[in-house]
PDB file of C-alpha atoms in Angstrom:
ATOM      1  CA  UNK A   1      -5.381  13.688  -7.117  1.00 89.00           C
ATOM      2  CA  UNK A   2      -5.095  12.493  -2.823  1.00 94.00           C
ATOM      3  CA  UNK A   3      -7.911  12.467  -1.210  1.00 95.00           C
ATOM      4  CA  UNK A   4      -7.379  12.240   2.911  1.00 96.00           C
ATOM      5  CA  UNK A   5     -10.090  10.893   5.007  1.00 96.00           C
ATOM      6  CA  UNK A   6      -9.236  10.480   8.402  1.00 95.00           C
ATOM      7  CA  UNK A   7     -11.200   7.244   8.278  1.00 96.00           C
ATOM      8  CA  UNK A   8     -10.009   3.610   9.105  1.00 94.00           C
ATOM      9  CA  UNK A   9      -9.039   2.237   6.135  1.00 95.00           C
ATOM     10  CA  UNK A  10     -10.815  -1.268   6.830  1.00 94.00           C
ATOM     11  CA  UNK A  11     -14.056   0.496   7.006  1.00 96.00           C
ATOM     12  CA  UNK A  12     -13.944   2.906   4.402  1.00 97.00           C
ATOM     13  CA  UNK A  13     -13.914  -0.556   1.893  1.00 96.00           C
ATOM     14  CA  UNK A  14     -16.273  -3.200   4.712  1.00 95.00           C
ATOM     15  CA  UNK A  15     -18.591   0.025   3.855  1.00 97.00           C
ATOM     16  CA  UNK A  16     -18.172   0.203  -0.177  1.00 96.00           C
ATOM     17  CA  UNK A  17     -16.432   3.348   0.137  1.00 96.00           C
ATOM     18  CA  UNK A  18     -13.424   2.182  -2.232  1.00 96.00           C
ATOM     19  CA  UNK A  19     -13.095  -1.146  -5.106  1.00 95.00           C
ATOM     20  CA  UNK A  20      -9.632  -1.971  -3.301  1.00 94.00           C
ATOM     21  CA  UNK A  21      -7.633  -1.953  -0.270  1.00 94.00           C
ATOM     22  CA  UNK A  22      -4.280  -1.279  -1.996  1.00 91.00           C
ATOM     23  CA  UNK A  23      -1.171  -1.086   0.890  1.00 88.00           C
ATOM     24  CA  UNK A  24       2.204  -2.424   1.083  1.00 83.00           C
ATOM     25  CA  UNK A  25       4.003  -6.012   2.452  1.00 79.00           C
ATOM     26  CA  UNK A  26       6.871  -7.560   2.160  1.00 74.00           C
ATOM     27  CA  UNK A  27       8.498 -10.342  -0.020  1.00 68.00           C
ATOM     28  CA  UNK A  28       7.904 -12.969   3.502  1.00 64.00           C
ATOM     29  CA  UNK A  29       4.236 -12.958   3.252  1.00 56.00           C
ATOM     30  CA  UNK A  30       3.890 -13.781   6.688  1.00 62.00           C
ATOM     31  CA  UNK A  31       1.182 -11.769   7.731  1.00 67.00           C
ATOM     32  CA  UNK A  32       2.311 -11.180  11.074  1.00 70.00           C
ATOM     33  CA  UNK A  33       1.579  -7.998  11.525  1.00 75.00           C
ATOM     34  CA  UNK A  34       0.345  -3.896   9.917  1.00 79.00           C
ATOM     35  CA  UNK A  35      -2.550  -4.337   8.237  1.00 83.00           C
ATOM     36  CA  UNK A  36      -1.581  -7.423   6.330  1.00 81.00           C
ATOM     37  CA  UNK A  37      -2.472  -8.186   9.487  1.00 82.00           C
ATOM     38  CA  UNK A  38      -5.596  -7.503   9.810  1.00 87.00           C
ATOM     39  CA  UNK A  39      -7.026  -8.496   6.665  1.00 86.00           C
ATOM     40  CA  UNK A  40      -5.654 -11.603   6.717  1.00 83.00           C
ATOM     41  CA  UNK A  41      -7.819 -11.711  10.554  1.00 86.00           C
ATOM     42  CA  UNK A  42     -10.508 -10.281   8.427  1.00 87.00           C
ATOM     43  CA  UNK A  43     -10.896 -12.213   5.151  1.00 86.00           C
ATOM     44  CA  UNK A  44      -9.364 -15.427   6.786  1.00 80.00           C
ATOM     45  CA  UNK A  45      -6.323 -15.297   3.992  1.00 75.00           C
ATOM     46  CA  UNK A  46      -3.745 -17.911   4.448  1.00 66.00           C
ATOM     47  CA  UNK A  47      -0.023 -16.709   4.133  1.00 57.00           C
ATOM     48  CA  UNK A  48      -0.111 -18.941   0.439  1.00 58.00           C
ATOM     49  CA  UNK A  49      -3.005 -15.429  -0.373  1.00 56.00           C
ATOM     50  CA  UNK A  50      -0.531 -13.281  -0.768  1.00 53.00           C
ATOM     51  CA  UNK A  51       2.759 -14.324  -1.362  1.00 50.00           C
ATOM     52  CA  UNK A  52       3.957 -13.379  -5.418  1.00 44.00           C
ATOM     53  CA  UNK A  53       2.513 -15.233  -7.827  1.00 48.00           C
ATOM     54  CA  UNK A  54       3.193 -13.132 -10.754  1.00 43.00           C
ATOM     55  CA  UNK A  55       6.296 -13.756 -12.692  1.00 41.00           C
ATOM     56  CA  UNK A  56       8.084 -10.857 -12.142  1.00 47.00           C
ATOM     57  CA  UNK A  57      10.485  -9.900  -9.866  1.00 50.00           C
ATOM     58  CA  UNK A  58       8.343  -7.160  -8.218  1.00 53.00           C
ATOM     59  CA  UNK A  59       4.892  -7.890  -8.368  1.00 54.00           C
ATOM     60  CA  UNK A  60       3.344  -4.913 -10.025  1.00 65.00           C
ATOM     61  CA  UNK A  61       0.315  -6.835  -7.494  1.00 74.00           C
ATOM     62  CA  UNK A  62      -0.809  -9.321  -6.772  1.00 78.00           C
ATOM     63  CA  UNK A  63      -5.176  -9.193  -6.286  1.00 83.00           C
ATOM     64  CA  UNK A  64      -7.361 -11.064  -3.533  1.00 84.00           C
ATOM     65  CA  UNK A  65     -11.255 -10.886  -3.873  1.00 87.00           C
ATOM     66  CA  UNK A  66     -12.595 -10.691  -0.925  1.00 90.00           C
ATOM     67  CA  UNK A  67     -16.151 -10.234  -0.142  1.00 92.00           C
ATOM     68  CA  UNK A  68     -16.347  -6.727  -0.279  1.00 94.00           C
ATOM     69  CA  UNK A  69     -13.341  -5.723  -3.042  1.00 93.00           C
ATOM     70  CA  UNK A  70     -10.875  -6.204  -4.359  1.00 91.00           C
ATOM     71  CA  UNK A  71      -7.435  -6.236  -1.452  1.00 89.00           C
ATOM     72  CA  UNK A  72      -4.277  -5.359  -4.042  1.00 87.00           C
ATOM     73  CA  UNK A  73      -0.965  -6.517  -2.304  1.00 83.00           C
ATOM     74  CA  UNK A  74       2.202  -4.141  -4.149  1.00 83.00           C
ATOM     75  CA  UNK A  75       5.333  -6.265  -2.673  1.00 77.00           C
ATOM     76  CA  UNK A  76       7.411  -2.909  -2.728  1.00 77.00           C
ATOM     77  CA  UNK A  77       9.466  -4.212  -0.177  1.00 75.00           C
ATOM     78  CA  UNK A  78      12.103  -6.786   0.681  1.00 70.00           C
ATOM     79  CA  UNK A  79      12.607  -7.374   3.651  1.00 65.00           C
ATOM     80  CA  UNK A  80       9.757  -6.375   6.652  1.00 62.00           C
ATOM     81  CA  UNK A  81      10.312  -2.964   9.048  1.00 61.00           C
ATOM     82  CA  UNK A  82      12.068   0.014   8.170  1.00 58.00           C
ATOM     83  CA  UNK A  83      14.878  -0.362   5.230  1.00 58.00           C
ATOM     84  CA  UNK A  84      18.072  -1.155   5.413  1.00 59.00           C
ATOM     85  CA  UNK A  85      19.842  -2.283   1.970  1.00 61.00           C
ATOM     86  CA  UNK A  86      20.679  -0.288  -1.543  1.00 60.00           C
ATOM     87  CA  UNK A  87      18.329  -2.633  -3.579  1.00 71.00           C
ATOM     88  CA  UNK A  88      15.803  -2.453  -0.490  1.00 73.00           C
ATOM     89  CA  UNK A  89      16.179   1.289   0.251  1.00 78.00           C
ATOM     90  CA  UNK A  90      13.511   3.595   1.232  1.00 79.00           C
ATOM     91  CA  UNK A  91      13.684   5.563  -2.762  1.00 82.00           C
ATOM     92  CA  UNK A  92      13.307   1.511  -4.551  1.00 81.00           C
ATOM     93  CA  UNK A  93      10.649   1.184  -2.166  1.00 82.00           C
ATOM     94  CA  UNK A  94       9.153   4.674  -2.977  1.00 85.00           C
ATOM     95  CA  UNK A  95       9.591   3.263  -6.886  1.00 85.00           C
ATOM     96  CA  UNK A  96       8.444   0.551  -6.438  1.00 83.00           C
ATOM     97  CA  UNK A  97       4.710   1.573  -5.076  1.00 85.00           C
ATOM     98  CA  UNK A  98       4.141   3.953  -7.797  1.00 87.00           C
ATOM     99  CA  UNK A  99       4.285   1.269 -10.335  1.00 86.00           C
ATOM    100  CA  UNK A 100       2.300  -1.111  -8.107  1.00 86.00           C
ATOM    101  CA  UNK A 101      -0.707   1.892  -8.363  1.00 88.00           C
ATOM    102  CA  UNK A 102       0.266   2.552 -11.810  1.00 87.00           C
ATOM    103  CA  UNK A 103      -0.939  -1.199 -12.488  1.00 86.00           C
ATOM    104  CA  UNK A 104      -4.118  -0.719 -10.312  1.00 87.00           C
ATOM    105  CA  UNK A 105      -4.652   3.398 -11.816  1.00 86.00           C
ATOM    106  CA  UNK A 106      -4.801   1.108 -15.875  1.00 86.00           C
ATOM    107  CA  UNK A 107      -7.648  -1.151 -14.338  1.00 85.00           C
ATOM    108  CA  UNK A 108     -10.497   1.711 -13.982  1.00 83.00           C
ATOM    109  CA  UNK A 109     -13.093  -1.322 -12.655  1.00 83.00           C
ATOM    110  CA  UNK A 110     -11.228  -1.523  -9.290  1.00 85.00           C
ATOM    111  CA  UNK A 111     -11.948   2.613  -8.606  1.00 89.00           C
ATOM    112  CA  UNK A 112     -12.473   4.472  -5.774  1.00 93.00           C
ATOM    113  CA  UNK A 113      -8.738   3.121  -4.699  1.00 93.00           C
ATOM    114  CA  UNK A 114      -7.782   3.900  -0.986  1.00 94.00           C
ATOM    115  CA  UNK A 115      -4.566   3.269   0.616  1.00 92.00           C
ATOM    116  CA  UNK A 116      -2.878   3.156   4.159  1.00 90.00           C
ATOM    117  CA  UNK A 117      -1.051   6.038   5.381  1.00 83.00           C
ATOM    118  CA  UNK A 118       0.897   4.714   7.064  1.00 67.00           C
ATOM    119  CA  UNK A 119       3.915   5.211   4.819  1.00 58.00           C
ATOM    120  CA  UNK A 120       1.833   3.154   3.219  1.00 51.00           C
ATOM    121  CA  UNK A 121       4.027   0.059   4.280  1.00 57.00           C
ATOM    122  CA  UNK A 122       7.346   1.611   2.955  1.00 67.00           C
ATOM    123  CA  UNK A 123       8.890   1.724   6.732  1.00 66.00           C
ATOM    124  CA  UNK A 124      10.504   5.154   7.052  1.00 69.00           C
ATOM    125  CA  UNK A 125      13.792   6.870   6.182  1.00 71.00           C
ATOM    126  CA  UNK A 126      15.229   7.354   9.532  1.00 70.00           C
ATOM    127  CA  UNK A 127      17.281   9.543   7.894  1.00 74.00           C
ATOM    128  CA  UNK A 128      15.167  12.408   7.074  1.00 75.00           C
ATOM    129  CA  UNK A 129      11.734  13.550   8.287  1.00 72.00           C
ATOM    130  CA  UNK A 130      12.889  12.635  11.886  1.00 76.00           C
ATOM    131  CA  UNK A 131      10.710  15.561  13.614  1.00 82.00           C
ATOM    132  CA  UNK A 132       7.766  15.032  11.748  1.00 84.00           C
ATOM    133  CA  UNK A 133       3.776  13.514  11.845  1.00 84.00           C
ATOM    134  CA  UNK A 134       2.950  10.063   9.865  1.00 84.00           C
ATOM    135  CA  UNK A 135       1.010  13.417   7.566  1.00 88.00           C
ATOM    136  CA  UNK A 136       3.512  15.360   6.859  1.00 89.00           C
ATOM    137  CA  UNK A 137       6.075  12.467   5.844  1.00 85.00           C
ATOM    138  CA  UNK A 138       3.830  11.403   3.410  1.00 87.00           C
ATOM    139  CA  UNK A 139       2.826  14.871   2.125  1.00 91.00           C
ATOM    140  CA  UNK A 140       6.405  15.241   2.146  1.00 89.00           C
ATOM    141  CA  UNK A 141       8.095  12.190   0.280  1.00 86.00           C
ATOM    142  CA  UNK A 142       6.399  10.174  -0.754  1.00 88.00           C
ATOM    143  CA  UNK A 143       2.611  11.858  -2.300  1.00 91.00           C
ATOM    144  CA  UNK A 144       4.936  14.497  -4.547  1.00 92.00           C
ATOM    145  CA  UNK A 145       5.881  11.291  -6.001  1.00 88.00           C
ATOM    146  CA  UNK A 146       2.261   9.520  -6.288  1.00 89.00           C
ATOM    147  CA  UNK A 147      -0.072  12.919  -5.986  1.00 90.00           C
ATOM    148  CA  UNK A 148      -1.091  11.986 -10.251  1.00 91.00           C
ATOM    149  CA  UNK A 149      -3.045   9.330  -8.977  1.00 89.00           C
ATOM    150  CA  UNK A 150      -6.926   9.231  -8.318  1.00 90.00           C
ATOM    151  CA  UNK A 151      -6.761   7.699  -4.976  1.00 92.00           C
ATOM    152  CA  UNK A 152      -8.185   8.145  -1.440  1.00 95.00           C
ATOM    153  CA  UNK A 153      -5.023   8.533   1.782  1.00 94.00           C
ATOM    154  CA  UNK A 154      -6.629   6.705   4.820  1.00 94.00           C
ATOM    155  CA  UNK A 155      -5.132   8.057   7.866  1.00 90.00           C
ATOM    156  CA  UNK A 156      -6.128   7.956  12.089  1.00 84.00           C
TER     157      UNK A 156
END
């Protein structure tokens, strides 16, 4: 079940509302934008902390323990930004997000889990839903694939 919460996810993490902050990132691990950059600043993370360390081509999630809980970096993207290559399409990114979230859901000690709304880092498929807000787009194109999971979705 998805719970939508109008609050900054990093604040919720710091206040203990969630034990695991899961977000999608790309394989470049530059931490230069979005929530990755905010997390890097807040927890003094270095690029090597976020690089893929698991053996899978796309790791389900790289878990980093920080004072407020666990950050789960889900490597669903090959490149930063909007999807533009067949192997890095929105559908492929969505599938990798689902795989990563299922990986986390199996680890009950991480509950509750929170994800940021910002399309969870997938990048928006600009060919559909142009007139929708981010929340409407998420509910239309992302939520149907993950609504069976127990997650808090944070948005501002």
